[in-house]
């Protein structure tokens, strides 16, 4: 196979438009609902409730603002500790800090790359006073929900589900975004469907949904003038953005099918290499395959050293590392990414408590599951507009790294 750089860059994951989006944007324009009120907003809220199976959906400016509202609903107060997924995007954790809370980071398990129930159980032993847990489903793979929900229930804790990456994924036939007391989804530009931006707070609690509608529109009281009793936010989704989401929603299953095909082609292409694809529970879950990721077996890792801002490696026969693979992909104009760098390794959160299933929550362990997956794993180009030929070239480039 001839390997030369792609003329058009193959991205990690970019928006895929279909045409309906522009019609709904135009409708917003022509009817002059160029605002945070309008038919597109009402319709996307209805469609998401129908798809996900929740009672209420409140359209907001982003997944992050939805998580912020969820943390507020959960009643997190300054100084309160909150258990959070450790290996994730920082938007899972930051909203806890917006409310003055202290994220306690919970290590990762190897079966789904999500929060480890054993570490969560340990965390409740160490911090029995904790009342809120924020759980992300990484890369569109549902976490161990039975175990995590049972632990939260046992300790009377509220579960906030960060389903920003997992829209359309299900656990035992039920969609993610319905397991949390409060859940968040995202329509950021790189997600499985997009509004260019946007997000939603999902819940079955009517009072909670009503609170978020109020808070997200500056917390105006019902009075003839601007009357405020509570702190407000300008977090509502625009009707123009909602038009994009409305045009995208009918294509969710199609996007998932494309992403699944990408995952399976990688799996097949790497089947004789010392690597594994990002794993999921094949009996209980159907992922949305948002990003295809791989992890290199320990025995096939060459030396790799990562500082805070740069990485080095020493290539070896038969061995490689994420840094080398990402470099080789960049050389052919393809975009991969390291795995989300765990929050406990981030300068901003490095002094927060971090609980592993063995650790004591105070002293930092040398190698946690999260740090290990970050060390050996990477996200592969997963754009649903990537052709089978482009993917075949990418697979060949990765294979060559192991020669
Ligand atoms: C994208 C993402 C978010 C934030 O969503 P935005 O819409 O970008 O604010 C939160 N958590 C995770 C895990 C994400 O991937």
CSV table of C-alpha atoms and ligand atoms in Angstrom, one decimal:
chain,number,residue,atom,x,y,z
A,1,UNK,CA,0.0,0.0,0.0
A,2,UNK,CA,1.2,3.4,-0.9
A,3,UNK,CA,1.5,5.7,2.1
A,4,UNK,CA,1.5,9.4,1.4
A,5,UNK,CA,0.0,12.3,3.4
A,6,UNK,CA,-3.8,12.8,2.9
A,7,UNK,CA,-4.6,15.9,0.9
A,8,UNK,CA,-7.5,16.6,3.1
A,9,UNK,CA,-6.8,16.1,6.8
A,10,UNK,CA,-8.5,13.2,8.5
A,11,UNK,CA,-9.8,14.6,11.8
A,12,UNK,CA,-10.4,13.0,15.1
A,13,UNK,CA,-14.1,13.8,15.0
A,14,UNK,CA,-15.8,16.8,13.2
A,15,UNK,CA,-19.4,17.9,12.6
A,16,UNK,CA,-21.3,16.0,9.9
A,17,UNK,CA,-24.0,18.1,8.4
A,18,UNK,CA,-27.0,16.9,6.4
A,19,UNK,CA,-28.9,19.8,5.0
A,20,UNK,CA,-31.9,19.9,7.3
A,21,UNK,CA,-29.9,22.0,9.8
A,22,UNK,CA,-29.8,25.0,7.5
A,23,UNK,CA,-33.6,24.8,6.9
A,24,UNK,CA,-34.3,25.1,10.7
A,25,UNK,CA,-31.8,27.9,11.0
A,26,UNK,CA,-33.5,29.7,8.2
A,27,UNK,CA,-36.9,29.1,9.8
A,28,UNK,CA,-35.6,30.8,13.0
A,29,UNK,CA,-34.3,33.7,10.9
A,30,UNK,CA,-37.4,34.1,8.8
A,31,UNK,CA,-39.8,33.9,11.7
A,32,UNK,CA,-37.4,36.3,13.7
A,33,UNK,CA,-37.0,33.9,16.6
A,34,UNK,CA,-33.3,34.9,16.8
A,35,UNK,CA,-33.4,34.4,20.5
A,36,UNK,CA,-33.3,31.9,23.4
A,37,UNK,CA,-37.0,31.2,22.8
A,38,UNK,CA,-38.5,29.5,19.8
A,39,UNK,CA,-39.9,26.4,18.0
A,40,UNK,CA,-36.5,24.8,17.5
A,41,UNK,CA,-35.8,24.8,21.3
A,42,UNK,CA,-39.2,23.3,22.1
A,43,UNK,CA,-38.8,20.7,19.5
A,44,UNK,CA,-35.3,19.5,20.4
A,45,UNK,CA,-36.3,19.3,24.1
A,46,UNK,CA,-39.3,17.1,23.0
A,47,UNK,CA,-37.2,15.0,20.7
A,48,UNK,CA,-34.5,14.3,23.3
A,49,UNK,CA,-37.0,13.3,25.9
A,50,UNK,CA,-38.5,10.9,23.3
A,51,UNK,CA,-35.1,9.5,22.3
A,52,UNK,CA,-33.4,9.2,25.7
A,53,UNK,CA,-36.5,8.3,27.7
A,54,UNK,CA,-36.3,11.1,30.3
A,55,UNK,CA,-39.3,13.2,31.4
A,56,UNK,CA,-37.7,16.6,31.1
A,57,UNK,CA,-34.9,18.1,29.0
A,58,UNK,CA,-33.8,21.7,29.4
A,59,UNK,CA,-31.8,23.1,26.4
A,60,UNK,CA,-28.7,25.0,27.5
A,61,UNK,CA,-25.7,26.8,26.1
A,62,UNK,CA,-23.3,23.8,26.6
A,63,UNK,CA,-22.8,20.5,28.3
A,64,UNK,CA,-20.7,22.3,30.9
A,65,UNK,CA,-23.5,24.6,31.8
A,66,UNK,CA,-25.8,21.6,32.1
A,67,UNK,CA,-23.3,20.0,34.5
A,68,UNK,CA,-23.1,23.2,36.5
A,69,UNK,CA,-26.9,23.3,36.9
A,70,UNK,CA,-26.8,19.6,37.9
A,71,UNK,CA,-24.2,20.3,40.6
A,72,UNK,CA,-26.4,23.2,41.9
A,73,UNK,CA,-29.5,21.0,41.9
A,74,UNK,CA,-27.6,18.5,43.9
A,75,UNK,CA,-27.1,21.1,46.5
A,76,UNK,CA,-23.3,21.2,46.5
A,77,UNK,CA,-22.1,23.9,48.9
A,78,UNK,CA,-18.6,25.5,49.4
A,79,UNK,CA,-16.3,22.9,51.0
A,80,UNK,CA,-18.4,19.9,50.1
A,81,UNK,CA,-16.5,17.0,48.7
A,82,UNK,CA,-17.9,15.4,45.5
A,83,UNK,CA,-16.8,12.1,44.0
A,84,UNK,CA,-15.9,12.5,40.3
A,85,UNK,CA,-14.7,10.4,37.5
A,86,UNK,CA,-10.9,10.9,37.3
A,87,UNK,CA,-10.1,10.0,33.7
A,88,UNK,CA,-12.2,12.4,31.7
A,89,UNK,CA,-12.4,15.9,30.2
A,90,UNK,CA,-12.1,18.6,32.8
A,91,UNK,CA,-15.6,19.8,32.1
A,92,UNK,CA,-16.9,16.8,34.1
A,93,UNK,CA,-15.1,18.1,37.2
A,94,UNK,CA,-14.9,21.9,36.9
A,95,UNK,CA,-18.6,22.6,37.6
A,96,UNK,CA,-18.1,21.1,41.1
A,97,UNK,CA,-15.5,23.9,41.7
A,98,UNK,CA,-17.9,26.6,40.3
A,99,UNK,CA,-20.1,25.9,43.3
A,100,UNK,CA,-17.1,25.8,45.7
A,101,UNK,CA,-17.1,22.0,46.0
A,102,UNK,CA,-14.0,19.9,46.3
A,103,UNK,CA,-13.7,17.1,43.6
A,104,UNK,CA,-12.5,13.8,45.1
A,105,UNK,CA,-11.1,11.9,42.1
A,106,UNK,CA,-12.0,8.3,41.7
A,107,UNK,CA,-9.8,5.9,39.8
A,108,UNK,CA,-10.7,4.1,36.6
A,109,UNK,CA,-11.3,0.4,35.9
A,110,UNK,CA,-10.0,-1.5,32.9
A,111,UNK,CA,-13.2,-3.1,31.7
A,112,UNK,CA,-14.9,0.1,30.4
A,113,UNK,CA,-12.3,2.8,31.2
A,114,UNK,CA,-14.8,4.5,33.5
A,115,UNK,CA,-15.1,5.1,37.3
A,116,UNK,CA,-14.1,2.0,39.2
A,117,UNK,CA,-16.9,0.8,41.6
A,118,UNK,CA,-14.3,-0.7,44.0
A,119,UNK,CA,-12.5,2.7,44.3
A,120,UNK,CA,-15.9,4.4,44.7
A,121,UNK,CA,-16.8,2.0,47.6
A,122,UNK,CA,-13.4,2.8,49.1
A,123,UNK,CA,-14.1,6.5,48.8
A,124,UNK,CA,-17.3,6.2,50.8
A,125,UNK,CA,-15.3,4.4,53.5
A,126,UNK,CA,-12.9,7.4,53.6
A,127,UNK,CA,-15.4,10.1,53.2
A,128,UNK,CA,-18.8,8.8,54.4
A,129,UNK,CA,-20.2,12.3,54.5
A,130,UNK,CA,-20.2,12.7,50.7
A,131,UNK,CA,-23.6,13.1,49.1
A,132,UNK,CA,-22.9,13.6,45.4
A,133,UNK,CA,-21.1,11.6,42.7
A,134,UNK,CA,-20.4,12.8,39.1
A,135,UNK,CA,-20.0,9.9,36.7
A,136,UNK,CA,-18.9,10.2,33.0
A,137,UNK,CA,-19.3,7.6,30.3
A,138,UNK,CA,-16.0,7.9,28.4
A,139,UNK,CA,-15.8,7.8,24.6
A,140,UNK,CA,-19.4,6.7,24.5
A,141,UNK,CA,-19.0,3.5,26.6
A,142,UNK,CA,-21.4,3.2,29.5
A,143,UNK,CA,-19.8,2.8,32.9
A,144,UNK,CA,-20.6,0.0,35.4
A,145,UNK,CA,-24.0,1.5,36.2
A,146,UNK,CA,-25.5,-1.4,38.3
A,147,UNK,CA,-22.6,-1.3,40.7
A,148,UNK,CA,-22.2,2.4,40.8
A,149,UNK,CA,-25.9,3.1,41.3
A,150,UNK,CA,-26.1,0.5,44.1
A,151,UNK,CA,-23.2,2.1,45.9
A,152,UNK,CA,-24.6,5.6,45.6
A,153,UNK,CA,-28.0,4.3,46.8
A,154,UNK,CA,-26.5,2.5,49.8
A,155,UNK,CA,-24.8,5.8,50.8
A,156,UNK,CA,-27.7,8.0,50.0
A,157,UNK,CA,-25.7,9.9,47.4
A,158,UNK,CA,-27.1,11.8,44.4
A,159,UNK,CA,-25.8,10.6,41.0
A,160,UNK,CA,-25.0,13.2,38.3
A,161,UNK,CA,-24.5,11.5,34.9
A,162,UNK,CA,-22.1,13.2,32.5
A,163,UNK,CA,-23.4,11.6,29.2
A,164,UNK,CA,-21.8,14.3,27.1
A,165,UNK,CA,-19.9,11.7,25.1
A,166,UNK,CA,-22.5,8.9,25.2
A,167,UNK,CA,-25.7,10.2,23.6
A,168,UNK,CA,-27.4,7.2,22.1
A,169,UNK,CA,-25.5,4.6,24.1
A,170,UNK,CA,-27.4,2.2,26.3
A,171,UNK,CA,-27.0,0.0,29.3
A,172,UNK,CA,-29.3,-3.0,29.6
A,173,UNK,CA,-31.5,-1.5,26.9
A,174,UNK,CA,-31.9,1.9,28.7
A,175,UNK,CA,-30.2,5.1,27.3
A,176,UNK,CA,-27.5,6.8,29.2
A,177,UNK,CA,-28.7,10.2,30.5
A,178,UNK,CA,-31.5,8.5,32.4
A,179,UNK,CA,-29.5,6.9,35.2
A,180,UNK,CA,-28.5,10.1,37.0
A,181,UNK,CA,-30.9,12.0,39.3
A,182,UNK,CA,-29.6,14.8,37.0
A,183,UNK,CA,-27.8,14.2,33.7
A,184,UNK,CA,-26.0,16.3,31.1
A,185,UNK,CA,-25.6,15.8,27.4
A,186,UNK,CA,-23.5,18.0,25.0
A,187,UNK,CA,-23.9,19.2,21.4
A,188,UNK,CA,-20.3,20.5,21.2
A,189,UNK,CA,-18.8,20.5,17.7
A,190,UNK,CA,-16.9,17.2,18.2
A,191,UNK,CA,-19.7,15.2,19.7
A,192,UNK,CA,-21.7,12.5,17.9
A,193,UNK,CA,-24.3,15.0,16.9
A,194,UNK,CA,-23.8,18.7,17.2
A,195,UNK,CA,-25.4,22.1,17.4
A,196,UNK,CA,-21.9,23.7,16.9
A,197,UNK,CA,-22.4,24.2,20.7
A,198,UNK,CA,-25.1,23.5,23.2
A,199,UNK,CA,-26.1,21.0,25.8
A,200,UNK,CA,-29.0,19.8,27.9
A,201,UNK,CA,-29.9,19.0,31.5
A,202,UNK,CA,-32.0,15.8,31.7
A,203,UNK,CA,-34.1,14.7,34.6
A,204,UNK,CA,-37.4,13.1,35.7
A,205,UNK,CA,-37.8,15.6,38.4
A,206,UNK,CA,-40.3,18.3,37.4
A,207,UNK,CA,-39.3,20.8,40.1
A,208,UNK,CA,-35.6,20.4,39.2
A,209,UNK,CA,-36.3,21.0,35.5
A,210,UNK,CA,-38.3,24.1,36.4
A,211,UNK,CA,-35.5,25.4,38.6
A,212,UNK,CA,-33.0,25.0,35.7
A,213,UNK,CA,-35.4,26.8,33.3
A,214,UNK,CA,-35.4,29.7,35.8
A,215,UNK,CA,-31.7,29.8,36.8
A,216,UNK,CA,-30.6,29.5,33.2
A,217,UNK,CA,-32.6,32.6,32.2
A,218,UNK,CA,-31.2,35.0,34.8
A,219,UNK,CA,-33.5,33.7,37.6
A,220,UNK,CA,-36.3,36.2,37.0
A,221,UNK,CA,-39.2,36.1,39.4
A,222,UNK,CA,-42.7,36.3,38.2
A,223,UNK,CA,-43.2,40.1,38.5
A,224,UNK,CA,-43.9,43.0,36.1
A,225,UNK,CA,-40.2,44.2,36.4
A,226,UNK,CA,-36.9,42.4,36.7
A,227,UNK,CA,-37.2,40.9,40.1
A,228,UNK,CA,-34.5,38.5,41.5
A,229,UNK,CA,-34.5,36.4,44.6
A,230,UNK,CA,-31.9,33.9,43.4
A,231,UNK,CA,-28.6,34.0,41.5
A,232,UNK,CA,-29.2,33.7,37.8
A,233,UNK,CA,-27.2,32.6,34.8
A,234,UNK,CA,-27.4,33.3,31.0
A,235,UNK,CA,-27.2,29.6,30.1
A,236,UNK,CA,-30.2,29.0,27.7
A,237,UNK,CA,-29.7,27.5,24.3
A,238,UNK,CA,-30.2,29.8,21.3
A,239,UNK,CA,-33.0,29.0,18.9
A,240,UNK,CA,-30.5,29.1,16.0
A,241,UNK,CA,-28.3,26.5,17.7
A,242,UNK,CA,-31.4,24.5,18.4
A,243,UNK,CA,-32.1,24.5,14.7
A,244,UNK,CA,-28.8,22.8,14.0
A,245,UNK,CA,-29.5,20.2,16.7
A,246,UNK,CA,-33.0,19.7,15.3
A,247,UNK,CA,-31.6,18.9,11.9
A,248,UNK,CA,-29.0,16.6,13.3
A,249,UNK,CA,-31.1,14.5,15.6
A,250,UNK,CA,-32.7,12.3,12.9
A,251,UNK,CA,-29.1,11.3,12.0
A,252,UNK,CA,-28.0,10.1,15.4
A,253,UNK,CA,-28.4,6.4,14.7
A,254,UNK,CA,-26.7,6.8,11.3
A,255,UNK,CA,-23.7,8.5,13.0
A,256,UNK,CA,-23.6,5.7,15.5
A,257,UNK,CA,-23.6,3.1,12.7
A,258,UNK,CA,-20.7,4.9,11.0
A,259,UNK,CA,-18.7,5.1,14.2
A,260,UNK,CA,-19.3,1.5,14.9
A,261,UNK,CA,-18.0,0.5,11.4
A,262,UNK,CA,-14.9,2.6,12.1
A,263,UNK,CA,-14.3,0.8,15.5
A,264,UNK,CA,-14.8,-2.6,13.9
A,265,UNK,CA,-12.4,-1.9,11.0
A,266,UNK,CA,-9.7,-0.9,13.5
A,267,UNK,CA,-10.4,-4.0,15.6
A,268,UNK,CA,-10.0,-6.2,12.5
A,269,UNK,CA,-7.0,-4.3,11.3
A,270,UNK,CA,-5.2,-4.6,14.6
A,271,UNK,CA,-6.3,-8.1,15.6
A,272,UNK,CA,-2.7,-9.6,15.4
A,273,UNK,CA,-1.0,-6.6,17.1
A,274,UNK,CA,-0.2,-6.4,20.8
A,275,UNK,CA,-3.1,-3.9,21.3
A,276,UNK,CA,-6.7,-3.8,22.4
A,277,UNK,CA,-9.5,-1.5,21.4
A,278,UNK,CA,-11.3,0.5,24.1
A,279,UNK,CA,-13.4,-2.2,25.9
A,280,UNK,CA,-17.1,-2.4,26.8
A,281,UNK,CA,-19.4,-4.9,28.3
A,282,UNK,CA,-20.8,-6.7,25.3
A,283,UNK,CA,-23.7,-8.3,27.3
A,284,UNK,CA,-24.9,-5.2,29.1
A,285,UNK,CA,-24.1,-2.3,26.9
A,286,UNK,CA,-24.3,-0.8,23.4
A,287,UNK,CA,-21.8,2.1,23.1
A,288,UNK,CA,-22.3,4.9,20.6
A,289,UNK,CA,-18.6,4.3,19.5
A,290,UNK,CA,-18.0,8.1,19.6
A,291,UNK,CA,-14.2,7.7,19.5
A,292,UNK,CA,-12.2,4.6,18.6
A,293,UNK,CA,-9.3,4.2,21.0
A,294,UNK,CA,-6.6,1.6,21.5
A,295,UNK,CA,-4.3,0.6,24.3
A,296,UNK,CA,-0.8,-1.0,23.7
A,297,UNK,CA,0.1,-4.1,25.7
A,298,UNK,CA,2.7,-3.4,28.4
A,299,UNK,CA,5.1,-5.8,26.7
A,300,UNK,CA,5.0,-3.8,23.4
A,301,UNK,CA,5.6,-0.3,24.9
A,302,UNK,CA,8.8,1.5,24.1
A,303,UNK,CA,10.2,4.0,26.5
A,304,UNK,CA,8.0,7.2,26.7
A,305,UNK,CA,8.5,10.1,29.0
A,306,UNK,CA,5.9,12.8,29.4
A,307,UNK,CA,6.4,16.1,31.2
A,308,UNK,CA,3.7,18.6,31.8
A,309,UNK,CA,3.9,20.1,28.3
A,310,UNK,CA,5.9,17.7,26.1
A,311,UNK,CA,6.6,14.1,25.4
A,312,UNK,CA,9.7,12.1,24.4
A,313,UNK,CA,10.2,8.4,23.4
A,314,UNK,CA,12.9,6.1,22.3
A,315,UNK,CA,11.7,3.9,19.5
A,316,UNK,CA,12.6,0.2,19.6
A,317,UNK,CA,12.1,-2.8,17.3
A,318,UNK,CA,8.7,-4.4,17.8
A,319,UNK,CA,7.7,-1.7,20.3
A,320,UNK,CA,6.0,1.7,20.2
A,321,UNK,CA,4.1,4.2,22.3
A,322,UNK,CA,1.2,6.6,21.9
A,323,UNK,CA,3.6,9.5,21.2
A,324,UNK,CA,5.2,7.7,18.3
A,325,UNK,CA,1.9,6.6,16.8
A,326,UNK,CA,0.4,10.1,17.1
A,327,UNK,CA,3.5,11.6,15.4
A,328,UNK,CA,3.3,9.1,12.5
A,329,UNK,CA,-0.4,9.9,12.1
A,330,UNK,CA,0.3,13.6,12.1
A,331,UNK,CA,2.9,12.9,9.3
A,332,UNK,CA,0.2,11.6,7.0
A,333,UNK,CA,-2.2,14.5,8.0
A,334,UNK,CA,-4.4,12.4,10.3
A,335,UNK,CA,-5.4,13.6,13.8
A,336,UNK,CA,-5.3,11.3,16.8
A,337,UNK,CA,-5.2,12.3,20.5
A,338,UNK,CA,-3.8,11.0,23.7
A,339,UNK,CA,-6.4,9.6,26.1
A,340,UNK,CA,-7.9,12.2,28.5
A,341,UNK,CA,-5.2,13.0,30.9
A,342,UNK,CA,-6.6,12.0,34.3
A,343,UNK,CA,-7.6,14.9,36.6
A,344,UNK,CA,-5.4,13.7,39.4
A,345,UNK,CA,-2.4,14.3,37.1
A,346,UNK,CA,-3.5,17.8,36.1
A,347,UNK,CA,-1.7,20.7,37.9
A,348,UNK,CA,-5.0,22.2,38.8
A,349,UNK,CA,-6.3,19.1,40.6
A,350,UNK,CA,-3.0,17.4,41.7
A,351,UNK,CA,-3.6,18.2,45.3
A,352,UNK,CA,-7.2,17.0,45.4
A,353,UNK,CA,-7.8,13.7,47.1
A,354,UNK,CA,-7.5,10.8,44.6
A,355,UNK,CA,-8.9,7.4,45.6
A,356,UNK,CA,-7.8,4.1,44.0
A,357,UNK,CA,-9.1,0.7,45.1
A,358,UNK,CA,-5.8,0.1,47.0
A,359,UNK,CA,-4.9,3.6,47.9
A,360,UNK,CA,-5.8,5.4,51.1
A,361,UNK,CA,-7.0,8.6,49.4
A,362,UNK,CA,-4.3,10.8,50.9
A,363,UNK,CA,-1.0,9.6,49.5
A,364,UNK,CA,-0.7,9.7,45.8
A,365,UNK,CA,-0.2,6.2,44.3
A,366,UNK,CA,2.5,5.9,41.7
A,367,UNK,CA,0.6,4.1,39.0
A,368,UNK,CA,-3.2,4.1,39.0
A,369,UNK,CA,-5.3,2.4,36.3
A,370,UNK,CA,-6.1,5.9,34.9
A,371,UNK,CA,-2.4,6.9,34.7
A,372,UNK,CA,-1.7,3.5,33.1
A,373,UNK,CA,-4.4,3.9,30.4
A,374,UNK,CA,-3.2,7.4,29.7
A,375,UNK,CA,0.4,6.1,29.4
A,376,UNK,CA,-0.5,3.3,26.9
A,377,UNK,CA,-3.7,4.5,25.2
A,378,UNK,CA,-4.6,6.8,22.4
A,379,UNK,CA,-7.7,8.0,20.4
A,380,UNK,CA,-7.6,7.1,16.8
A,381,UNK,CA,-9.0,9.2,13.9
A,382,UNK,CA,-12.7,8.5,14.3
A,383,UNK,CA,-14.4,11.0,11.9
A,384,UNK,CA,-17.5,9.5,10.3
A,385,UNK,CA,-16.5,11.1,7.0
A,386,UNK,CA,-13.2,9.2,6.9
A,387,UNK,CA,-13.3,6.7,3.9
A,388,UNK,CA,-12.5,3.0,4.2
A,389,UNK,CA,-9.4,3.7,2.1
A,390,UNK,CA,-8.2,6.4,4.4
A,391,UNK,CA,-8.7,4.2,7.4
A,392,UNK,CA,-6.8,1.4,5.7
A,393,UNK,CA,-3.8,3.8,5.3
A,394,UNK,CA,-4.1,4.8,9.0
A,395,UNK,CA,-4.2,1.1,10.1
A,396,UNK,CA,-1.1,0.5,8.0
A,397,UNK,CA,0.7,3.4,9.5
A,398,UNK,CA,-0.1,2.2,13.0
A,399,UNK,CA,1.0,-1.4,12.1
A,400,UNK,CA,4.3,-0.1,10.9
A,401,UNK,CA,5.0,1.4,14.3
A,402,UNK,CA,5.1,-2.1,15.7
A,403,UNK,CA,7.7,-3.4,13.2
B,1,LIG,C1,-17.6,17.6,25.8
B,1,LIG,C2,-17.7,17.2,27.2
B,1,LIG,C3,-18.3,18.0,28.2
B,1,LIG,C4,-18.7,19.4,28.0
B,1,LIG,O1,-19.6,19.7,27.0
B,1,LIG,P1,-19.6,21.1,26.3
B,1,LIG,O2,-20.8,21.1,25.6
B,1,LIG,O3,-18.3,21.2,25.5
B,1,LIG,O4,-19.6,22.1,27.4
B,1,LIG,C5,-18.4,17.4,29.5
B,1,LIG,N1,-17.9,16.2,29.8
B,1,LIG,C6,-17.4,15.4,28.9
B,1,LIG,C7,-17.0,14.1,29.3
B,1,LIG,C8,-17.2,15.9,27.6
B,1,LIG,O5,-16.6,15.1,26.7
